Amino acid sequence: LEKILNELIDFEELQKISDDRALQVRGYFERKGIPRRRLFPSGKSSQEPIRPNTTAAGRSENRRVEIIIRDGR
């Protein structure tokens, strides 16, 4: 689980917010019955933007959760 935010605040604060939100998403899936051992939250903060953060629209698109499903075999 990756939570990506924009670059409007300093990196350390941004990373903490990103990590906290990734943990919240993990909690949601745990409450839905998915075991914690199968969930790997990862806050990305401003490290992997999909759009430039120079416009409100770009920042909006960069605030997202990505769910990566891997083959568990």
Protein backbone atom coordinates (compact mmCIF):
# COMPACT_ATOMS: atom_id res chain seq x y z
CA LEU A 1 0.00 0.00 0.00
CA GLU A 2 1.48 3.25 -1.00
CA LYS A 3 0.21 6.63 -0.04
CA ILE A 4 1.55 9.47 -2.10
CA LEU A 5 1.20 13.13 -1.07
CA ASN A 6 2.35 16.39 -2.58
CA GLU A 7 5.27 18.70 -1.72
CA LEU A 8 3.57 21.55 0.13
CA ILE A 9 5.27 20.87 3.50
CA ASP A 10 8.78 19.82 4.55
CA PHE A 11 9.93 16.31 3.71
CA GLU A 12 10.01 14.88 7.26
CA GLU A 13 6.50 16.07 8.05
CA LEU A 14 5.26 14.93 4.66
CA GLN A 15 6.81 11.49 5.14
CA LYS A 16 5.17 11.10 8.56
CA ILE A 17 1.75 12.03 7.14
CA SER A 18 2.27 9.63 4.25
CA ASP A 19 3.34 6.77 6.56
CA ASP A 20 0.40 7.41 8.91
CA ARG A 21 -2.08 7.33 6.05
CA ALA A 22 -0.58 4.14 4.65
CA LEU A 23 -1.03 2.55 8.09
CA GLN A 24 -4.65 3.73 8.15
CA VAL A 25 -5.26 2.02 4.82
CA ARG A 26 -3.65 -1.17 6.16
CA GLY A 27 -5.98 -0.95 9.18
CA TYR A 28 -8.98 -0.72 6.88
CA PHE A 29 -8.00 -3.92 5.07
CA GLU A 30 -7.28 -5.67 8.38
CA ARG A 31 -10.79 -4.79 9.58
CA LYS A 32 -12.09 -6.34 6.35
CA GLY A 33 -10.36 -9.63 7.25
CA ILE A 34 -7.05 -9.48 5.38
CA PRO A 35 -4.24 -10.69 7.68
CA ARG A 36 -1.60 -8.09 8.63
CA ARG A 37 1.18 -10.40 7.42
CA ARG A 38 -0.11 -9.91 3.86
CA LEU A 39 -0.12 -6.10 3.97
CA PHE A 40 2.97 -3.95 3.48
CA PRO A 41 2.18 -0.25 3.92
CA SER A 42 4.67 2.17 2.44
CA GLY A 43 4.37 5.95 2.55
CA LYS A 44 6.01 7.53 -0.50
CA SER A 45 5.36 11.21 0.31
CA SER A 46 6.77 13.26 -2.60
CA GLN A 47 9.10 10.54 -3.91
CA GLU A 48 6.92 9.19 -6.75
CA PRO A 49 4.64 11.89 -8.17
CA ILE A 50 2.61 11.06 -11.28
CA ARG A 51 2.15 14.74 -12.16
CA PRO A 52 4.16 17.89 -11.44
CA ASN A 53 3.25 19.53 -8.13
CA THR A 54 3.30 22.98 -9.74
CA THR A 55 -0.50 23.17 -10.14
CA ALA A 56 -3.45 22.38 -7.89
CA ALA A 57 -4.58 19.72 -10.38
CA GLY A 58 -1.16 18.04 -10.32
CA ARG A 59 -1.04 18.09 -6.53
CA SER A 60 -4.54 16.64 -6.40
CA GLU A 61 -3.55 13.73 -8.65
CA ASN A 62 -0.48 13.05 -6.53
CA ARG A 63 -2.61 12.56 -3.40
CA ARG A 64 -3.52 8.94 -3.92
CA VAL A 65 -3.31 5.41 -2.62
CA GLU A 66 -1.82 2.73 -4.82
CA ILE A 67 -2.55 -0.90 -4.10
CA ILE A 68 -0.04 -3.33 -5.55
CA ILE A 69 -1.11 -6.96 -5.72
CA ARG A 70 1.71 -9.45 -5.88
CA ASP A 71 1.57 -13.17 -6.54
CA GLY A 72 2.03 -14.76 -3.12
CA ARG A 73 3.46 -18.04 -4.38
